[in-house]
PDB file of C-alpha atoms in Angstrom:
ATOM      1  CA  MET A   1      -2.278  15.256  12.523  1.00  0.00           C
ATOM      2  CA  LEU A   2      -4.135  13.527   9.702  1.00  0.00           C
ATOM      3  CA  ALA A   3      -2.380  10.509   8.226  1.00  0.00           C
ATOM      4  CA  LYS A   4      -0.889  10.926   4.770  1.00  0.00           C
ATOM      5  CA  ARG A   5      -2.560   8.785   2.123  1.00  0.00           C
ATOM      6  CA  ILE A   6      -1.132   6.536  -0.578  1.00  0.00           C
ATOM      7  CA  ILE A   7      -3.448   6.246  -3.579  1.00  0.00           C
ATOM      8  CA  PRO A   8      -2.842   3.943  -6.551  1.00  0.00           C
ATOM      9  CA  CYS A   9      -4.447   5.257  -9.733  1.00  0.00           C
ATOM     10  CA  LEU A  10      -6.043   3.082 -12.383  1.00  0.00           C
ATOM     11  CA  ASP A  11      -5.987   4.971 -15.681  1.00  0.00           C
ATOM     12  CA  VAL A  12      -8.484   3.093 -17.831  1.00  0.00           C
ATOM     13  CA  LYS A  13      -8.874   2.968 -21.609  1.00  0.00           C
ATOM     14  CA  ASP A  14     -11.114   0.504 -23.434  1.00  0.00           C
ATOM     15  CA  GLY A  15     -11.786  -1.322 -20.194  1.00  0.00           C
ATOM     16  CA  ARG A  16      -8.105  -1.983 -19.397  1.00  0.00           C
ATOM     17  CA  VAL A  17      -5.670  -0.299 -17.021  1.00  0.00           C
ATOM     18  CA  VAL A  18      -3.018   1.624 -18.988  1.00  0.00           C
ATOM     19  CA  LYS A  19      -0.046   3.857 -18.236  1.00  0.00           C
ATOM     20  CA  GLY A  20       2.002   6.229 -20.347  1.00  0.00           C
ATOM     21  CA  VAL A  21       4.517   9.056 -20.085  1.00  0.00           C
ATOM     22  CA  ASN A  22       3.427  12.701 -20.231  1.00  0.00           C
ATOM     23  CA  PHE A  23      -0.103  11.485 -21.043  1.00  0.00           C
ATOM     24  CA  VAL A  24       0.983   9.625 -24.236  1.00  0.00           C
ATOM     25  CA  ASP A  25       2.507   6.279 -25.332  1.00  0.00           C
ATOM     26  CA  LEU A  26       0.008   4.245 -23.334  1.00  0.00           C
ATOM     27  CA  ARG A  27       0.752   0.606 -22.555  1.00  0.00           C
ATOM     28  CA  ASP A  28      -1.345  -2.073 -20.949  1.00  0.00           C
ATOM     29  CA  ALA A  29      -1.106  -2.507 -17.167  1.00  0.00           C
ATOM     30  CA  GLY A  30      -3.656  -5.218 -16.524  1.00  0.00           C
ATOM     31  CA  ASP A  31      -7.268  -5.861 -15.623  1.00  0.00           C
ATOM     32  CA  ILE A  32      -9.130  -3.291 -13.537  1.00  0.00           C
ATOM     33  CA  VAL A  33     -10.717  -5.819 -11.177  1.00  0.00           C
ATOM     34  CA  ASP A  34      -7.453  -7.694 -10.606  1.00  0.00           C
ATOM     35  CA  ASN A  35      -5.680  -4.428  -9.841  1.00  0.00           C
ATOM     36  CA  ALA A  36      -8.429  -3.275  -7.468  1.00  0.00           C
ATOM     37  CA  ARG A  37      -8.242  -6.581  -5.602  1.00  0.00           C
ATOM     38  CA  TYR A  38      -4.461  -6.343  -5.358  1.00  0.00           C
ATOM     39  CA  TYR A  39      -4.420  -2.781  -4.027  1.00  0.00           C
ATOM     40  CA  ASN A  40      -7.088  -3.553  -1.465  1.00  0.00           C
ATOM     41  CA  ALA A  41      -4.886  -6.352  -0.108  1.00  0.00           C
ATOM     42  CA  GLN A  42      -1.771  -4.147  -0.243  1.00  0.00           C
ATOM     43  CA  GLY A  43      -3.205  -1.603   2.176  1.00  0.00           C
ATOM     44  CA  ALA A  44      -3.911   1.297  -0.163  1.00  0.00           C
ATOM     45  CA  ASP A  45      -5.713   4.123   1.613  1.00  0.00           C
ATOM     46  CA  GLU A  46      -7.882   4.808  -1.427  1.00  0.00           C
ATOM     47  CA  VAL A  47      -8.051   3.818  -5.079  1.00  0.00           C
ATOM     48  CA  CYS A  48      -8.592   6.229  -7.967  1.00  0.00           C
ATOM     49  CA  PHE A  49     -10.157   5.092 -11.246  1.00  0.00           C
ATOM     50  CA  LEU A  50      -9.858   7.539 -14.169  1.00  0.00           C
ATOM     51  CA  ASP A  51     -11.429   6.839 -17.554  1.00  0.00           C
ATOM     52  CA  ILE A  52      -8.802   8.900 -19.351  1.00  0.00           C
ATOM     53  CA  THR A  53     -10.364   9.061 -22.823  1.00  0.00           C
ATOM     54  CA  ALA A  54     -14.043   9.456 -21.896  1.00  0.00           C
ATOM     55  CA  THR A  55     -14.148  13.246 -22.249  1.00  0.00           C
ATOM     56  CA  HIS A  56     -12.053  13.314 -25.418  1.00  0.00           C
ATOM     57  CA  GLU A  57     -14.246  10.609 -26.970  1.00  0.00           C
ATOM     58  CA  GLY A  58     -17.437  12.345 -25.857  1.00  0.00           C
ATOM     59  CA  ARG A  59     -18.815   9.480 -23.787  1.00  0.00           C
ATOM     60  CA  LYS A  60     -19.588   8.652 -20.166  1.00  0.00           C
ATOM     61  CA  THR A  61     -17.446   6.646 -17.751  1.00  0.00           C
ATOM     62  CA  PHE A  62     -18.347   2.957 -17.786  1.00  0.00           C
ATOM     63  CA  ALA A  63     -20.455   2.519 -14.651  1.00  0.00           C
ATOM     64  CA  THR A  64     -20.280  -1.275 -14.975  1.00  0.00           C
ATOM     65  CA  LEU A  65     -16.513  -1.163 -14.525  1.00  0.00           C
ATOM     66  CA  VAL A  66     -16.979   0.986 -11.440  1.00  0.00           C
ATOM     67  CA  GLU A  67     -19.363  -1.590 -10.003  1.00  0.00           C
ATOM     68  CA  LYS A  68     -16.876  -4.404 -10.604  1.00  0.00           C
ATOM     69  CA  ALA A  69     -14.014  -2.482  -9.024  1.00  0.00           C
ATOM     70  CA  ALA A  70     -16.092  -1.341  -6.045  1.00  0.00           C
ATOM     71  CA  CYS A  71     -16.969  -4.959  -5.228  1.00  0.00           C
ATOM     72  CA  GLU A  72     -13.275  -5.673  -4.646  1.00  0.00           C
ATOM     73  CA  LEU A  73     -12.566  -2.672  -2.439  1.00  0.00           C
ATOM     74  CA  PHE A  74     -12.971  -1.886   1.247  1.00  0.00           C
ATOM     75  CA  VAL A  75     -11.329   1.526   0.940  1.00  0.00           C
ATOM     76  CA  PRO A  76     -12.702   4.698  -0.684  1.00  0.00           C
ATOM     77  CA  LEU A  77     -12.965   4.700  -4.476  1.00  0.00           C
ATOM     78  CA  THR A  78     -12.664   7.905  -6.518  1.00  0.00           C
ATOM     79  CA  VAL A  79     -13.892   7.810 -10.110  1.00  0.00           C
ATOM     80  CA  GLY A  80     -13.418  10.357 -12.896  1.00  0.00           C
ATOM     81  CA  GLY A  81     -13.656  10.757 -16.648  1.00  0.00           C
ATOM     82  CA  GLY A  82     -16.476  12.055 -18.789  1.00  0.00           C
ATOM     83  CA  ILE A  83     -18.312  13.690 -15.883  1.00  0.00           C
ATOM     84  CA  SER A  84     -20.473  16.566 -17.119  1.00  0.00           C
ATOM     85  CA  SER A  85     -23.565  16.730 -14.896  1.00  0.00           C
ATOM     86  CA  VAL A  86     -24.869  16.212 -11.389  1.00  0.00           C
ATOM     87  CA  ASP A  87     -26.661  13.131 -12.716  1.00  0.00           C
ATOM     88  CA  ASP A  88     -23.271  11.684 -13.686  1.00  0.00           C
ATOM     89  CA  PHE A  89     -22.173  12.122 -10.074  1.00  0.00           C
ATOM     90  CA  ARG A  90     -25.301  10.297  -8.934  1.00  0.00           C
ATOM     91  CA  THR A  91     -24.781   7.421 -11.395  1.00  0.00           C
ATOM     92  CA  LEU A  92     -21.223   6.783 -10.264  1.00  0.00           C
ATOM     93  CA  LEU A  93     -21.987   7.147  -6.564  1.00  0.00           C
ATOM     94  CA  LEU A  94     -24.798   4.620  -6.944  1.00  0.00           C
ATOM     95  CA  ALA A  95     -22.403   2.320  -8.813  1.00  0.00           C
ATOM     96  CA  GLY A  96     -20.117   2.237  -5.776  1.00  0.00           C
ATOM     97  CA  ALA A  97     -17.857   5.274  -6.015  1.00  0.00           C
ATOM     98  CA  ASP A  98     -17.262   7.210  -2.803  1.00  0.00           C
ATOM     99  CA  LYS A  99     -15.993  10.324  -4.585  1.00  0.00           C
ATOM    100  CA  VAL A 100     -16.243  11.678  -8.119  1.00  0.00           C
ATOM    101  CA  ALA A 101     -13.436  13.584  -9.823  1.00  0.00           C
ATOM    102  CA  VAL A 102     -14.226  16.226 -12.414  1.00  0.00           C
ATOM    103  CA  ASN A 103     -11.766  18.126 -14.592  1.00  0.00           C
ATOM    104  CA  SER A 104     -12.725  19.383 -18.047  1.00  0.00           C
ATOM    105  CA  ALA A 105     -16.419  19.859 -17.272  1.00  0.00           C
ATOM    106  CA  ALA A 106     -15.624  22.112 -14.315  1.00  0.00           C
ATOM    107  CA  VAL A 107     -13.714  24.457 -16.600  1.00  0.00           C
ATOM    108  CA  VAL A 108     -16.683  24.659 -18.973  1.00  0.00           C
ATOM    109  CA  ASN A 109     -19.246  24.883 -16.155  1.00  0.00           C
ATOM    110  CA  PRO A 110     -17.769  25.778 -12.747  1.00  0.00           C
ATOM    111  CA  LYS A 111     -21.272  25.660 -11.261  1.00  0.00           C
ATOM    112  CA  LEU A 112     -21.107  21.871 -11.598  1.00  0.00           C
ATOM    113  CA  ILE A 113     -18.759  21.821  -8.596  1.00  0.00           C
ATOM    114  CA  SER A 114     -21.056  23.870  -6.380  1.00  0.00           C
ATOM    115  CA  ASP A 115     -24.171  22.012  -7.531  1.00  0.00           C
ATOM    116  CA  ALA A 116     -22.605  18.617  -6.834  1.00  0.00           C
ATOM    117  CA  ALA A 117     -21.261  19.746  -3.454  1.00  0.00           C
ATOM    118  CA  GLU A 118     -24.678  21.053  -2.461  1.00  0.00           C
ATOM    119  CA  ARG A 119     -26.444  17.852  -3.454  1.00  0.00           C
ATOM    120  CA  PHE A 120     -23.956  15.196  -2.317  1.00  0.00           C
ATOM    121  CA  GLY A 121     -21.590  17.034   0.031  1.00  0.00           C
ATOM    122  CA  SER A 122     -18.112  18.429  -0.578  1.00  0.00           C
ATOM    123  CA  GLN A 123     -16.580  15.166   0.622  1.00  0.00           C
ATOM    124  CA  CYS A 124     -17.809  13.536  -2.614  1.00  0.00           C
ATOM    125  CA  VAL A 125     -16.370  16.176  -4.948  1.00  0.00           C
ATOM    126  CA  VAL A 126     -12.762  15.905  -6.118  1.00  0.00           C
ATOM    127  CA  ALA A 127     -11.642  18.688  -8.449  1.00  0.00           C
ATOM    128  CA  ALA A 128      -8.947  17.359 -10.766  1.00  0.00           C
ATOM    129  CA  ILE A 129      -6.401  19.678 -12.341  1.00  0.00           C
ATOM    130  CA  ASP A 130      -4.011  18.658 -15.129  1.00  0.00           C
ATOM    131  CA  ALA A 131      -1.315  21.336 -14.924  1.00  0.00           C
ATOM    132  CA  LYS A 132       1.603  22.032 -17.237  1.00  0.00           C
ATOM    133  CA  ARG A 133       4.412  24.524 -16.792  1.00  0.00           C
ATOM    134  CA  VAL A 134       4.246  26.958 -19.697  1.00  0.00           C
ATOM    135  CA  ASP A 135       6.595  29.757 -18.633  1.00  0.00           C
ATOM    136  CA  THR A 136       8.568  31.330 -15.786  1.00  0.00           C
ATOM    137  CA  ASP A 137       7.728  34.617 -14.090  1.00  0.00           C
ATOM    138  CA  ALA A 138      10.110  37.446 -13.204  1.00  0.00           C
ATOM    139  CA  ASP A 139      10.886  35.823  -9.834  1.00  0.00           C
ATOM    140  CA  GLY A 140      11.835  32.529 -11.432  1.00  0.00           C
ATOM    141  CA  LYS A 141       8.655  30.759 -10.363  1.00  0.00           C
ATOM    142  CA  GLY A 142       6.886  28.444 -12.740  1.00  0.00           C
ATOM    143  CA  ILE A 143       3.711  29.570 -14.488  1.00  0.00           C
ATOM    144  CA  TYR A 144       1.310  26.667 -14.818  1.00  0.00           C
ATOM    145  CA  HIS A 145      -1.798  26.422 -16.979  1.00  0.00           C
ATOM    146  CA  VAL A 146      -4.792  24.122 -16.689  1.00  0.00           C
ATOM    147  CA  PHE A 147      -5.094  21.590 -19.518  1.00  0.00           C
ATOM    148  CA  VAL A 148      -8.276  19.683 -20.375  1.00  0.00           C
ATOM    149  CA  HIS A 149      -9.466  16.844 -22.637  1.00  0.00           C
ATOM    150  CA  GLY A 150      -6.856  14.429 -21.340  1.00  0.00           C
ATOM    151  CA  GLY A 151      -4.087  17.028 -21.454  1.00  0.00           C
ATOM    152  CA  ARG A 152      -4.709  17.902 -25.095  1.00  0.00           C
ATOM    153  CA  LYS A 153      -5.974  21.491 -24.731  1.00  0.00           C
ATOM    154  CA  ASP A 154      -4.409  24.477 -22.959  1.00  0.00           C
ATOM    155  CA  THR A 155      -7.157  26.583 -21.377  1.00  0.00           C
ATOM    156  CA  GLY A 156      -4.830  29.479 -20.545  1.00  0.00           C
ATOM    157  CA  ILE A 157      -6.149  29.377 -16.958  1.00  0.00           C
ATOM    158  CA  ASP A 158      -3.596  29.791 -14.159  1.00  0.00           C
ATOM    159  CA  ALA A 159      -3.579  26.465 -12.323  1.00  0.00           C
ATOM    160  CA  ILE A 160      -2.840  27.875  -8.870  1.00  0.00           C
ATOM    161  CA  GLU A 161      -5.606  30.470  -9.089  1.00  0.00           C
ATOM    162  CA  TRP A 162      -7.978  27.825 -10.452  1.00  0.00           C
ATOM    163  CA  ALA A 163      -7.329  25.569  -7.445  1.00  0.00           C
ATOM    164  CA  SER A 164      -8.345  28.384  -5.093  1.00  0.00           C
ATOM    165  CA  ARG A 165     -11.512  29.008  -7.069  1.00  0.00           C
ATOM    166  CA  LEU A 166     -12.414  25.317  -6.998  1.00  0.00           C
ATOM    167  CA  GLU A 167     -12.128  25.320  -3.216  1.00  0.00           C
ATOM    168  CA  ALA A 168     -14.422  28.357  -3.041  1.00  0.00           C
ATOM    169  CA  LEU A 169     -16.939  26.569  -5.268  1.00  0.00           C
ATOM    170  CA  GLY A 170     -17.148  23.677  -2.813  1.00  0.00           C
ATOM    171  CA  ALA A 171     -14.625  21.058  -3.905  1.00  0.00           C
ATOM    172  CA  GLY A 172     -13.582  18.807  -1.042  1.00  0.00           C
ATOM    173  CA  GLU A 173     -10.176  17.878  -2.480  1.00  0.00           C
ATOM    174  CA  ILE A 174      -7.825  18.847  -5.283  1.00  0.00           C
ATOM    175  CA  LEU A 175      -6.235  16.127  -7.407  1.00  0.00           C
ATOM    176  CA  LEU A 176      -3.227  17.903  -8.905  1.00  0.00           C
ATOM    177  CA  THR A 177      -1.464  16.151 -11.776  1.00  0.00           C
ATOM    178  CA  THR A 178       1.603  17.804 -13.283  1.00  0.00           C
ATOM    179  CA  MET A 179       1.837  16.747 -16.897  1.00  0.00           C
ATOM    180  CA  ASP A 180       5.581  17.371 -17.251  1.00  0.00           C
ATOM    181  CA  ALA A 181       6.291  14.902 -14.463  1.00  0.00           C
ATOM    182  CA  ASP A 182       3.677  12.294 -15.360  1.00  0.00           C
ATOM    183  CA  GLY A 183       5.212   8.848 -15.828  1.00  0.00           C
ATOM    184  CA  THR A 184       8.792  10.145 -15.773  1.00  0.00           C
ATOM    185  CA  ARG A 185       9.714   8.708 -12.356  1.00  0.00           C
ATOM    186  CA  ASN A 186      11.781  11.818 -11.679  1.00  0.00           C
ATOM    187  CA  GLY A 187       9.692  12.907  -8.711  1.00  0.00           C
ATOM    188  CA  PHE A 188       6.555  14.929  -8.098  1.00  0.00           C
ATOM    189  CA  ASP A 189       6.566  18.603  -9.057  1.00  0.00           C
ATOM    190  CA  ASN A 190       6.745  19.936  -5.524  1.00  0.00           C
ATOM    191  CA  ASP A 191       6.945  23.545  -6.722  1.00  0.00           C
ATOM    192  CA  ILE A 192       3.312  23.746  -7.767  1.00  0.00           C
ATOM    193  CA  THR A 193       2.179  21.134  -5.233  1.00  0.00           C
ATOM    194  CA  GLY A 194       3.547  23.169  -2.341  1.00  0.00           C
ATOM    195  CA  ARG A 195       2.216  26.449  -3.667  1.00  0.00           C
ATOM    196  CA  VAL A 196      -1.283  25.044  -4.136  1.00  0.00           C
ATOM    197  CA  ALA A 197      -1.266  23.313  -0.746  1.00  0.00           C
ATOM    198  CA  ARG A 198      -0.221  26.495   1.071  1.00  0.00           C
ATOM    199  CA  ASN A 199      -3.062  28.431  -0.579  1.00  0.00           C
ATOM    200  CA  LEU A 200      -5.829  25.996   0.342  1.00  0.00           C
ATOM    201  CA  ASN A 201      -7.621  24.622   3.373  1.00  0.00           C
ATOM    202  CA  ILE A 202      -8.684  21.404   1.657  1.00  0.00           C
ATOM    203  CA  PRO A 203      -6.505  18.337   0.958  1.00  0.00           C
ATOM    204  CA  VAL A 204      -4.230  18.301  -2.073  1.00  0.00           C
ATOM    205  CA  ILE A 205      -3.375  15.019  -3.782  1.00  0.00           C
ATOM    206  CA  ALA A 206      -0.039  15.103  -5.619  1.00  0.00           C
ATOM    207  CA  SER A 207       0.066  13.130  -8.856  1.00  0.00           C
ATOM    208  CA  GLY A 208       2.667  12.509 -11.530  1.00  0.00           C
ATOM    209  CA  GLY A 209       6.329  11.547 -11.366  1.00  0.00           C
ATOM    210  CA  ALA A 210       6.783   9.052  -8.527  1.00  0.00           C
ATOM    211  CA  GLY A 211       9.874   6.927  -9.078  1.00  0.00           C
ATOM    212  CA  LYS A 212      11.171   5.964  -5.649  1.00  0.00           C
ATOM    213  CA  MET A 213      10.157   6.103  -2.016  1.00  0.00           C
ATOM    214  CA  GLU A 214      11.991   9.358  -1.394  1.00  0.00           C
ATOM    215  CA  HIS A 215       9.702  11.104  -3.862  1.00  0.00           C
ATOM    216  CA  PHE A 216       6.682  10.363  -1.682  1.00  0.00           C
ATOM    217  CA  TYR A 217       8.459  11.703   1.391  1.00  0.00           C
ATOM    218  CA  ASP A 218       9.485  14.858  -0.477  1.00  0.00           C
ATOM    219  CA  THR A 219       5.981  15.641  -1.715  1.00  0.00           C
ATOM    220  CA  PHE A 220       4.517  15.155   1.759  1.00  0.00           C
ATOM    221  CA  GLU A 221       7.148  17.546   3.073  1.00  0.00           C
ATOM    222  CA  SER A 222       6.079  20.070   0.443  1.00  0.00           C
ATOM    223  CA  GLY A 223       2.528  20.029   1.787  1.00  0.00           C
ATOM    224  CA  ALA A 224       0.678  17.291  -0.085  1.00  0.00           C
ATOM    225  CA  ASP A 225      -1.935  15.434   1.944  1.00  0.00           C
ATOM    226  CA  ALA A 226      -1.895  12.381  -0.318  1.00  0.00           C
ATOM    227  CA  ALA A 227       0.252  10.995  -3.109  1.00  0.00           C
ATOM    228  CA  LEU A 228      -1.084   9.196  -6.140  1.00  0.00           C
ATOM    229  CA  ALA A 229       0.965   6.892  -8.348  1.00  0.00           C
ATOM    230  CA  ALA A 230       0.444   4.310 -11.045  1.00  0.00           C
ATOM    231  CA  THR A 231       3.499   2.911 -12.850  1.00  0.00           C
ATOM    232  CA  LEU A 232       5.427   1.835  -9.749  1.00  0.00           C
ATOM    233  CA  PHE A 233       2.442   0.017  -8.310  1.00  0.00           C
ATOM    234  CA  HIS A 234       0.983  -1.442 -11.508  1.00  0.00           C
ATOM    235  CA  TYR A 235       4.207  -3.154 -12.517  1.00  0.00           C
ATOM    236  CA  ARG A 236       4.857  -4.282  -8.931  1.00  0.00           C
ATOM    237  CA  GLU A 237       8.088  -2.312  -8.652  1.00  0.00           C
ATOM    238  CA  MET A 238       7.089  -0.988  -5.240  1.00  0.00           C
ATOM    239  CA  GLU A 239       4.737  -2.410  -2.641  1.00  0.00           C
ATOM    240  CA  ILE A 240       2.487  -0.052  -0.733  1.00  0.00           C
ATOM    241  CA  ARG A 241       3.182  -1.806   2.562  1.00  0.00           C
ATOM    242  CA  GLU A 242       6.938  -1.321   2.164  1.00  0.00           C
ATOM    243  CA  LEU A 243       6.426   2.306   1.170  1.00  0.00           C
ATOM    244  CA  LYS A 244       4.352   2.967   4.272  1.00  0.00           C
ATOM    245  CA  GLU A 245       6.972   1.370   6.504  1.00  0.00           C
ATOM    246  CA  TYR A 246       9.618   3.594   4.913  1.00  0.00           C
ATOM    247  CA  LEU A 247       7.504   6.709   5.449  1.00  0.00           C
ATOM    248  CA  LYS A 248       6.703   5.759   9.024  1.00  0.00           C
ATOM    249  CA  ASN A 249      10.395   5.290   9.769  1.00  0.00           C
ATOM    250  CA  ARG A 250      11.022   8.808   8.460  1.00  0.00           C
ATOM    251  CA  GLY A 251       8.414  10.291  10.769  1.00  0.00           C
ATOM    252  CA  VAL A 252       5.478  10.547   8.359  1.00  0.00           C
ATOM    253  CA  GLU A 253       2.095   9.698   9.852  1.00  0.00           C
ATOM    254  CA  VAL A 254       0.589   6.888   7.765  1.00  0.00           C
ATOM    255  CA  ARG A 255      -1.962   4.139   8.316  1.00  0.00           C
ATOM    256  CA  ILE A 256      -0.257   0.771   8.624  1.00  0.00           C
TER     257      ILE A 256
END
């Protein structure tokens, strides 16, 4: 059995780590390099760095920030935001990223996923999905759409079907963020997380809503391979080492 992963996420705006609720009301959460150094020491399995306004502002992710963060890390680093070409993948991988996450650009040009996977390998390609529940079907199940441009635009694309297509295109992982849960601390949306995980043969990273240790256990039980969180870790309300001990004691395979 593969160990479950704990991944702190650095949402970055204007060179600073920020965090909000439901993708809005952002507040400062510190320096990117200081946070990277802290999470490396805490025993994070990976670190995710997302330039959350790059696509909306029509610019590229700051490669210099990636370089600074990568120098502090001895665990895999995933970087996303403003990715629109295979050359962008190359730039960030050369800057020190181990994986590159792409969201909006994949919706516009799905071939970007297959092209990047062919050139760099699927293990470098993380397909990010920002999903929001927009309705309920006749069976009472949630209907989720893919949102792009930092959660500002509804594409009308079914998020669960899109995840399956991304796997077929060559994505090595799915980073699934549920916008309704983001920053609420009410728990991950294990409805969509479980449904996506059961449909795929690649890892699914659950994101959005972590508020206590039980939430991580619940999302792993639903089928998530990794859990990503920001608020709890950034404001030092929960330590990764303590979380891993809790999970281990409940029978979850984690790296200590």
